[in-house]
PDB file of C-alpha atoms and ligand atoms in Angstrom:
ATOM      1  CA  MET A   1     181.880 246.600 -55.362  1.00 43.00           C
ATOM      2  CA  ARG A   2     183.789 243.754 -52.960  1.00 52.00           C
ATOM      3  CA  GLU A   3     186.843 242.603 -53.830  1.00 58.00           C
ATOM      4  CA  PHE A   4     186.764 239.054 -54.076  1.00 62.00           C
ATOM      5  CA  LEU A   5     190.539 238.474 -54.979  1.00 68.00           C
ATOM      6  CA  SER A   6     193.655 239.172 -52.971  1.00 68.00           C
ATOM      7  CA  PRO A   7     196.418 241.718 -54.011  1.00 67.00           C
ATOM      8  CA  GLU A   8     198.561 238.388 -54.181  1.00 68.00           C
ATOM      9  CA  GLN A   9     195.967 236.503 -56.358  1.00 69.00           C
ATOM     10  CA  LEU A  10     195.829 239.686 -58.387  1.00 69.00           C
ATOM     11  CA  GLY A  11     199.523 240.194 -58.897  1.00 67.00           C
ATOM     12  CA  MET A  12     199.899 235.949 -59.586  1.00 65.00           C
ATOM     13  CA  LEU A  13     197.067 235.987 -62.206  1.00 66.00           C
ATOM     14  CA  ARG A  14     198.214 239.105 -64.053  1.00 65.00           C
ATOM     15  CA  ALA A  15     201.945 236.925 -64.268  1.00 62.00           C
ATOM     16  CA  MET A  16     200.142 234.210 -65.411  1.00 64.00           C
ATOM     17  CA  ASP A  17     198.891 236.572 -68.393  1.00 60.00           C
ATOM     18  CA  ILE A  18     195.300 235.853 -66.939  1.00 71.00           C
ATOM     19  CA  GLN A  19     193.008 238.473 -67.529  1.00 68.00           C
ATOM     20  CA  VAL A  20     190.154 239.366 -64.812  1.00 70.00           C
ATOM     21  CA  TRP A  21     186.817 240.883 -66.155  1.00 67.00           C
ATOM     22  CA  ARG A  22     183.964 241.916 -64.112  1.00 61.00           C
ATOM     23  CA  SER A  23     180.476 241.609 -65.622  1.00 54.00           C
ATOM     24  CA  ARG A  24     178.305 244.759 -65.731  1.00 52.00           C
ATOM     25  CA  THR A  25     175.048 243.450 -64.183  1.00 52.00           C
ATOM     26  CA  PRO A  26     174.094 240.712 -62.022  1.00 51.00           C
ATOM     27  CA  LEU A  27     172.006 238.148 -63.136  1.00 58.00           C
ATOM     28  CA  ALA A  28     168.722 238.686 -61.804  1.00 51.00           C
ATOM     29  CA  ALA A  29     168.826 242.857 -61.767  1.00 48.00           C
ATOM     30  CA  SER A  30     169.022 242.377 -65.411  1.00 43.00           C
ATOM     31  CA  LEU A  31     165.903 240.259 -65.432  1.00 43.00           C
ATOM     32  CA  PRO A  32     162.147 241.154 -65.326  1.00 40.00           C
ATOM     33  CA  ASP A  33     161.455 239.156 -62.524  1.00 45.00           C
ATOM     34  CA  ALA A  34     164.369 240.306 -60.028  1.00 42.00           C
ATOM     35  CA  GLU A  35     161.539 241.703 -57.731  1.00 49.00           C
ATOM     36  CA  ALA A  36     160.695 237.869 -57.218  1.00 57.00           C
ATOM     37  CA  ARG A  37     158.461 237.141 -53.901  1.00 63.00           C
ATOM     38  CA  VAL A  38     157.939 234.322 -51.991  1.00 64.00           C
ATOM     39  CA  PRO A  39     155.654 233.663 -49.064  1.00 57.00           C
ATOM     40  CA  GLY A  40     158.264 234.732 -46.696  1.00 56.00           C
ATOM     41  CA  GLY A  41     158.738 237.908 -48.671  1.00 64.00           C
ATOM     42  CA  PRO A  42     160.907 239.473 -51.497  1.00 71.00           C
ATOM     43  CA  VAL A  43     163.020 236.521 -52.584  1.00 74.00           C
ATOM     44  CA  GLU A  44     166.022 238.317 -51.695  1.00 70.00           C
ATOM     45  CA  GLN A  45     165.344 237.802 -47.924  1.00 75.00           C
ATOM     46  CA  THR A  46     164.380 234.591 -47.805  1.00 90.00           C
ATOM     47  CA  ASP A  47     165.836 232.143 -45.854  1.00 96.00           C
ATOM     48  CA  TRP A  48     167.005 228.374 -46.968  1.00 97.00           C
ATOM     49  CA  GLN A  49     163.749 227.107 -45.868  1.00 97.00           C
ATOM     50  CA  THR A  50     161.179 229.407 -47.337  1.00 97.00           C
ATOM     51  CA  LEU A  51     163.191 229.255 -50.622  1.00 97.00           C
ATOM     52  CA  GLU A  52     163.221 225.495 -50.548  1.00 97.00           C
ATOM     53  CA  ALA A  53     159.459 225.270 -50.156  1.00 97.00           C
ATOM     54  CA  ALA A  54     159.038 228.820 -52.996  1.00 97.00           C
ATOM     55  CA  VAL A  55     161.032 226.483 -55.225  1.00 98.00           C
ATOM     56  CA  SER A  56     159.531 223.075 -54.649  1.00 98.00           C
ATOM     57  CA  GLY A  57     155.893 224.993 -55.135  1.00 98.00           C
ATOM     58  CA  CYS A  58     157.068 227.404 -57.895  1.00 98.00           C
ATOM     59  CA  GLU A  59     154.338 227.658 -60.773  1.00 98.00           C
ATOM     60  CA  ARG A  60     156.244 231.209 -62.400  1.00 97.00           C
ATOM     61  CA  CYS A  61     157.323 229.667 -65.825  1.00 98.00           C
ATOM     62  CA  VAL A  62     155.600 226.910 -68.344  1.00 98.00           C
ATOM     63  CA  LEU A  63     158.420 224.757 -66.949  1.00 98.00           C
ATOM     64  CA  HIS A  64     156.033 223.403 -63.699  1.00 98.00           C
ATOM     65  CA  THR A  65     153.446 221.971 -66.045  1.00 98.00           C
ATOM     66  CA  SER A  66     156.183 219.052 -67.339  1.00 98.00           C
ATOM     67  CA  ARG A  67     158.651 218.521 -64.458  1.00 98.00           C
ATOM     68  CA  THR A  68     158.455 215.331 -62.275  1.00 98.00           C
ATOM     69  CA  GLN A  69     159.961 217.429 -59.389  1.00 98.00           C
ATOM     70  CA  THR A  70     161.935 220.776 -59.035  1.00 98.00           C
ATOM     71  CA  VAL A  71     165.601 220.458 -58.294  1.00 98.00           C
ATOM     72  CA  PHE A  72     167.050 223.169 -56.149  1.00 98.00           C
ATOM     73  CA  GLY A  73     170.221 222.182 -55.439  1.00 98.00           C
ATOM     74  CA  VAL A  74     172.678 220.356 -53.272  1.00 98.00           C
ATOM     75  CA  GLY A  75     175.796 220.504 -50.981  1.00 98.00           C
ATOM     76  CA  ASN A  76     177.568 222.397 -48.751  1.00 98.00           C
ATOM     77  CA  ARG A  77     175.856 225.499 -48.143  1.00 98.00           C
ATOM     78  CA  SER A  78     178.845 226.889 -46.593  1.00 98.00           C
ATOM     79  CA  ALA A  79     180.908 225.932 -49.733  1.00 98.00           C
ATOM     80  CA  ASP A  80     184.177 228.237 -51.119  1.00 98.00           C
ATOM     81  CA  TRP A  81     182.726 226.271 -54.845  1.00 98.00           C
ATOM     82  CA  MET A  82     179.635 226.895 -56.256  1.00 98.00           C
ATOM     83  CA  ILE A  83     179.244 224.792 -59.098  1.00 98.00           C
ATOM     84  CA  ILE A  84     176.360 225.935 -61.722  1.00 98.00           C
ATOM     85  CA  GLY A  85     174.915 224.257 -64.549  1.00 98.00           C
ATOM     86  CA  GLU A  86     172.141 225.006 -66.947  1.00 98.00           C
ATOM     87  CA  ALA A  87     169.027 222.792 -66.079  1.00 98.00           C
ATOM     88  CA  PRO A  88     167.641 219.163 -64.668  1.00 98.00           C
ATOM     89  CA  GLY A  89     167.844 216.523 -67.440  1.00 97.00           C
ATOM     90  CA  ALA A  90     166.163 213.487 -67.255  1.00 97.00           C
ATOM     91  CA  ASP A  91     167.698 211.539 -64.821  1.00 97.00           C
ATOM     92  CA  GLU A  92     168.049 215.052 -62.243  1.00 98.00           C
ATOM     93  CA  ASP A  93     164.130 215.390 -62.849  1.00 98.00           C
ATOM     94  CA  ARG A  94     163.748 211.749 -61.578  1.00 98.00           C
ATOM     95  CA  ARG A  95     165.929 212.110 -58.504  1.00 98.00           C
ATOM     96  CA  GLY A  96     165.380 215.734 -57.148  1.00 98.00           C
ATOM     97  CA  GLU A  97     169.063 216.057 -57.570  1.00 98.00           C
ATOM     98  CA  PRO A  98     171.580 218.361 -59.668  1.00 98.00           C
ATOM     99  CA  PHE A  99     174.152 216.499 -61.871  1.00 98.00           C
ATOM    100  CA  VAL A 100     173.471 212.675 -60.855  1.00 97.00           C
ATOM    101  CA  GLY A 101     173.858 211.519 -64.816  1.00 95.00           C
ATOM    102  CA  LYS A 102     176.517 210.514 -66.591  1.00 96.00           C
ATOM    103  CA  ALA A 103     177.583 214.546 -67.287  1.00 97.00           C
ATOM    104  CA  GLY A 104     177.174 214.314 -63.051  1.00 98.00           C
ATOM    105  CA  GLN A 105     179.530 211.759 -62.653  1.00 97.00           C
ATOM    106  CA  LEU A 106     182.222 213.108 -65.198  1.00 98.00           C
ATOM    107  CA  LEU A 107     181.635 216.548 -62.752  1.00 98.00           C
ATOM    108  CA  THR A 108     182.148 214.648 -59.256  1.00 98.00           C
ATOM    109  CA  GLU A 109     185.352 212.970 -61.249  1.00 97.00           C
ATOM    110  CA  MET A 110     186.695 216.699 -62.235  1.00 97.00           C
ATOM    111  CA  LEU A 111     185.953 218.032 -59.004  1.00 98.00           C
ATOM    112  CA  ARG A 112     187.852 215.045 -57.187  1.00 97.00           C
ATOM    113  CA  ALA A 113     190.809 215.797 -59.874  1.00 96.00           C
ATOM    114  CA  VAL A 114     191.467 218.956 -58.024  1.00 96.00           C
ATOM    115  CA  GLY A 115     190.922 217.784 -54.583  1.00 96.00           C
ATOM    116  CA  LEU A 116     187.133 218.466 -53.842  1.00 98.00           C
ATOM    117  CA  ALA A 117     184.252 215.913 -52.820  1.00 97.00           C
ATOM    118  CA  ARG A 118     180.924 216.257 -54.165  1.00 97.00           C
ATOM    119  CA  GLU A 119     179.845 217.572 -50.462  1.00 97.00           C
ATOM    120  CA  ASP A 120     182.310 220.014 -50.300  1.00 98.00           C
ATOM    121  CA  VAL A 121     180.689 222.132 -53.031  1.00 98.00           C
ATOM    122  CA  TYR A 122     177.806 223.141 -53.716  1.00 98.00           C
ATOM    123  CA  ILE A 123     175.889 222.447 -57.076  1.00 98.00           C
ATOM    124  CA  ALA A 124     173.067 224.251 -58.601  1.00 98.00           C
ATOM    125  CA  ASN A 125     171.318 225.303 -61.989  1.00 98.00           C
ATOM    126  CA  ILE A 126     170.338 227.766 -63.726  1.00 98.00           C
ATOM    127  CA  LEU A 127     166.709 226.887 -63.840  1.00 98.00           C
ATOM    128  CA  LYS A 128     165.289 224.266 -61.151  1.00 98.00           C
ATOM    129  CA  CYS A 129     162.940 222.428 -63.477  1.00 98.00           C
ATOM    130  CA  ARG A 130     163.742 220.357 -66.494  1.00 98.00           C
ATOM    131  CA  PRO A 131     162.926 221.838 -70.350  1.00 98.00           C
ATOM    132  CA  PRO A 132     161.111 219.045 -71.741  1.00 97.00           C
ATOM    133  CA  GLY A 133     163.493 216.850 -74.437  1.00 95.00           C
ATOM    134  CA  ASN A 134     166.354 218.876 -72.695  1.00 91.00           C
ATOM    135  CA  ARG A 135     165.990 221.679 -75.277  1.00 97.00           C
ATOM    136  CA  ASP A 136     167.509 225.320 -74.289  1.00 97.00           C
ATOM    137  CA  PRO A 137     165.971 227.235 -71.561  1.00 98.00           C
ATOM    138  CA  GLN A 138     164.235 230.126 -72.539  1.00 98.00           C
ATOM    139  CA  THR A 139     164.643 233.807 -71.934  1.00 97.00           C
ATOM    140  CA  GLU A 140     161.454 233.608 -69.693  1.00 98.00           C
ATOM    141  CA  GLU A 141     162.148 230.485 -67.936  1.00 98.00           C
ATOM    142  CA  VAL A 142     165.376 231.753 -66.984  1.00 98.00           C
ATOM    143  CA  ALA A 143     164.004 235.451 -65.633  1.00 97.00           C
ATOM    144  CA  ALA A 144     161.728 232.969 -63.262  1.00 97.00           C
ATOM    145  CA  CYS A 145     164.319 231.090 -61.728  1.00 97.00           C
ATOM    146  CA  ALA A 146     166.464 233.829 -61.517  1.00 97.00           C
ATOM    147  CA  GLY A 147     165.809 235.396 -58.031  1.00 96.00           C
ATOM    148  CA  TYR A 148     166.079 231.677 -56.871  1.00 97.00           C
ATOM    149  CA  LEU A 149     169.667 231.181 -58.023  1.00 98.00           C
ATOM    150  CA  GLN A 150     170.704 234.923 -56.627  1.00 97.00           C
ATOM    151  CA  ARG A 151     169.634 234.313 -53.178  1.00 97.00           C
ATOM    152  CA  GLN A 152     171.388 230.603 -53.120  1.00 98.00           C
ATOM    153  CA  VAL A 153     174.769 232.601 -54.404  1.00 98.00           C
ATOM    154  CA  GLU A 154     174.128 235.465 -51.499  1.00 97.00           C
ATOM    155  CA  MET A 155     173.548 233.307 -49.089  1.00 98.00           C
ATOM    156  CA  ILE A 156     176.571 230.900 -49.709  1.00 98.00           C
ATOM    157  CA  ALA A 157     178.590 233.459 -50.481  1.00 98.00           C
ATOM    158  CA  PRO A 158     181.307 231.194 -52.308  1.00 98.00           C
ATOM    159  CA  LYS A 159     184.802 232.130 -52.843  1.00 98.00           C
ATOM    160  CA  LEU A 160     184.416 231.102 -56.767  1.00 98.00           C
ATOM    161  CA  ILE A 161     181.580 229.961 -58.795  1.00 98.00           C
ATOM    162  CA  LEU A 162     182.650 227.682 -61.565  1.00 98.00           C
ATOM    163  CA  ALA A 163     180.013 228.103 -64.304  1.00 98.00           C
ATOM    164  CA  VAL A 164     179.656 224.979 -66.429  1.00 98.00           C
ATOM    165  CA  GLY A 165     178.558 225.032 -69.786  1.00 98.00           C
ATOM    166  CA  ARG A 166     177.311 227.877 -72.413  1.00 98.00           C
ATOM    167  CA  ILE A 167     174.167 228.362 -70.730  1.00 98.00           C
ATOM    168  CA  ALA A 168     175.417 228.877 -67.364  1.00 98.00           C
ATOM    169  CA  ALA A 169     178.019 231.359 -68.228  1.00 98.00           C
ATOM    170  CA  GLN A 170     176.463 233.612 -70.451  1.00 98.00           C
ATOM    171  CA  ASN A 171     173.156 233.780 -68.052  1.00 98.00           C
ATOM    172  CA  LEU A 172     175.647 234.347 -64.856  1.00 98.00           C
ATOM    173  CA  LEU A 173     178.076 237.018 -67.336  1.00 98.00           C
ATOM    174  CA  GLN A 174     175.070 238.747 -69.199  1.00 96.00           C
ATOM    175  CA  GLN A 175     177.552 237.668 -72.325  1.00 96.00           C
ATOM    176  CA  ASN A 176     176.766 236.153 -75.381  1.00 97.00           C
ATOM    177  CA  GLN A 177     180.176 235.237 -76.282  1.00 98.00           C
ATOM    178  CA  PRO A 178     180.975 230.775 -76.195  1.00 98.00           C
ATOM    179  CA  VAL A 179     182.338 229.326 -73.970  1.00 98.00           C
ATOM    180  CA  GLY A 180     185.981 229.160 -75.546  1.00 98.00           C
ATOM    181  CA  LYS A 181     185.927 232.747 -75.662  1.00 98.00           C
ATOM    182  CA  LEU A 182     184.849 233.193 -71.685  1.00 98.00           C
ATOM    183  CA  ARG A 183     187.029 230.596 -70.482  1.00 98.00           C
ATOM    184  CA  GLY A 184     190.545 231.452 -69.399  1.00 97.00           C
ATOM    185  CA  THR A 185     190.061 234.522 -67.652  1.00 97.00           C
ATOM    186  CA  ILE A 186     188.378 235.383 -65.047  1.00 98.00           C
ATOM    187  CA  HIS A 187     184.925 237.150 -64.566  1.00 98.00           C
ATOM    188  CA  ALA A 188     183.062 238.764 -61.693  1.00 98.00           C
ATOM    189  CA  TYR A 189     179.239 238.059 -60.785  1.00 97.00           C
ATOM    190  CA  GLY A 190     177.245 241.230 -60.156  1.00 94.00           C
ATOM    191  CA  ALA A 191     177.644 243.437 -57.509  1.00 93.00           C
ATOM    192  CA  SER A 192     178.843 241.009 -55.310  1.00 94.00           C
ATOM    193  CA  GLY A 193     181.898 240.640 -57.428  1.00 97.00           C
ATOM    194  CA  ILE A 194     182.138 236.903 -56.758  1.00 98.00           C
ATOM    195  CA  PRO A 195     184.922 235.065 -59.255  1.00 98.00           C
ATOM    196  CA  VAL A 196     183.485 233.241 -62.099  1.00 98.00           C
ATOM    197  CA  VAL A 197     185.699 230.771 -63.884  1.00 98.00           C
ATOM    198  CA  VAL A 198     184.054 229.335 -66.996  1.00 98.00           C
ATOM    199  CA  THR A 199     184.618 225.678 -68.488  1.00 98.00           C
ATOM    200  CA  TYR A 200     182.977 223.341 -70.504  1.00 98.00           C
ATOM    201  CA  HIS A 201     179.698 221.418 -69.685  1.00 98.00           C
ATOM    202  CA  PRO A 202     180.639 217.795 -68.765  1.00 98.00           C
ATOM    203  CA  ALA A 203     178.111 216.455 -71.085  1.00 98.00           C
ATOM    204  CA  TYR A 204     180.257 218.560 -73.852  1.00 98.00           C
ATOM    205  CA  LEU A 205     183.385 216.758 -72.813  1.00 98.00           C
ATOM    206  CA  LEU A 206     181.953 212.978 -72.728  1.00 98.00           C
ATOM    207  CA  ARG A 207     181.402 213.639 -76.575  1.00 97.00           C
ATOM    208  CA  SER A 208     184.452 215.831 -77.202  1.00 97.00           C
ATOM    209  CA  PRO A 209     186.810 214.134 -74.757  1.00 97.00           C
ATOM    210  CA  GLY A 210     189.860 216.073 -76.405  1.00 97.00           C
ATOM    211  CA  GLN A 211     188.561 218.814 -74.813  1.00 97.00           C
ATOM    212  CA  LYS A 212     189.231 217.715 -71.258  1.00 97.00           C
ATOM    213  CA  ARG A 213     192.941 219.240 -71.140  1.00 97.00           C
ATOM    214  CA  LYS A 214     191.058 222.610 -71.433  1.00 98.00           C
ATOM    215  CA  ALA A 215     188.931 222.039 -68.812  1.00 98.00           C
ATOM    216  CA  TRP A 216     191.593 220.834 -66.408  1.00 97.00           C
ATOM    217  CA  ALA A 217     193.366 223.771 -67.127  1.00 98.00           C
ATOM    218  CA  ASP A 218     190.143 225.830 -66.300  1.00 98.00           C
ATOM    219  CA  LEU A 219     189.911 223.811 -63.127  1.00 98.00           C
ATOM    220  CA  CYS A 220     193.423 224.985 -62.088  1.00 98.00           C
ATOM    221  CA  LEU A 221     192.719 228.040 -62.701  1.00 98.00           C
ATOM    222  CA  ALA A 222     189.287 227.758 -60.504  1.00 98.00           C
ATOM    223  CA  ARG A 223     191.619 226.719 -57.835  1.00 98.00           C
ATOM    224  CA  SER A 224     194.154 229.203 -57.977  1.00 97.00           C
ATOM    225  CA  VAL A 225     191.427 231.497 -57.200  1.00 97.00           C
ATOM    226  CA  ALA A 226     189.867 229.816 -54.523  1.00 97.00           C
ATOM    227  CA  GLY A 227     192.989 228.786 -52.744  1.00 92.00           C
ATOM    228  CA  PRO A 228     193.020 225.782 -50.607  1.00 82.00           C
ATOM    229  CA  SER A 229     189.759 224.537 -49.430  1.00 74.00           C
TER     230      SER A 229
HETATM  231  N1  URA B 301     173.093 219.367 -66.599  1.00 68.20           N
HETATM  232  C1  URA B 301     173.189 220.506 -66.215  1.00 68.20           C
HETATM  233  O1  URA B 301     173.934 221.284 -66.870  1.00 68.20           O
HETATM  234  N2  URA B 301     172.569 220.513 -65.187  1.00 68.20           N
HETATM  235  C2  URA B 301     172.162 219.062 -64.442  1.00 68.20           C
HETATM  236  O2  URA B 301     171.643 218.708 -63.074  1.00 68.20           O
HETATM  237  C3  URA B 301     172.620 217.833 -65.044  1.00 68.20           C
HETATM  238  C4  URA B 301     172.848 218.190 -66.537  1.00 68.20           C
END
């Protein structure tokens, strides 16, 4: 496994009593559709253009029947930070871009608070299509989409993944604990070992502003892992 944290970072995190965890299985490898193929070949050999085209024409799960359009991901493809959320909502389905509604505006402000512009990071979701009525993604939908996100992570190779919300955190880390239990430690994504920090979903923070203090601590932890941008 590639080591993404320097000995200095590991020492500092240990001194702060922050545990570093590794997940047992990568997102796609644990899912039935990990061997996904797109027109250009196996999904894990795909370039950006082919991947984007494969996603926009994807009919691998039932969500293609109700979407307005797919929501591929947006931002800097050489980013140090990759932000991963759950799935497009109504605004994102309409505009084709992740996190553009009220929750997205809060996410943009949260990033700005740690010195990052939205354009500095790469933002994607576990699912590329909106689940009707914003219901939770189903296992087979996550499985159908997993190879696309895995390839995006591989190509970006970020220094840090910020998992926002329960669905993102649980699927990326193959865990079923709540965000309150997963936040505050540094996890590792799959075989690559890319550090993952978990925080609350901005939609939840809009409903529970008292938790913003914890989200700020999560962002500071993420910044300490990613280092200066
Ligand atoms: N919530 C998410 O998790 N992702 C989006 O893109 C929008 C809202």
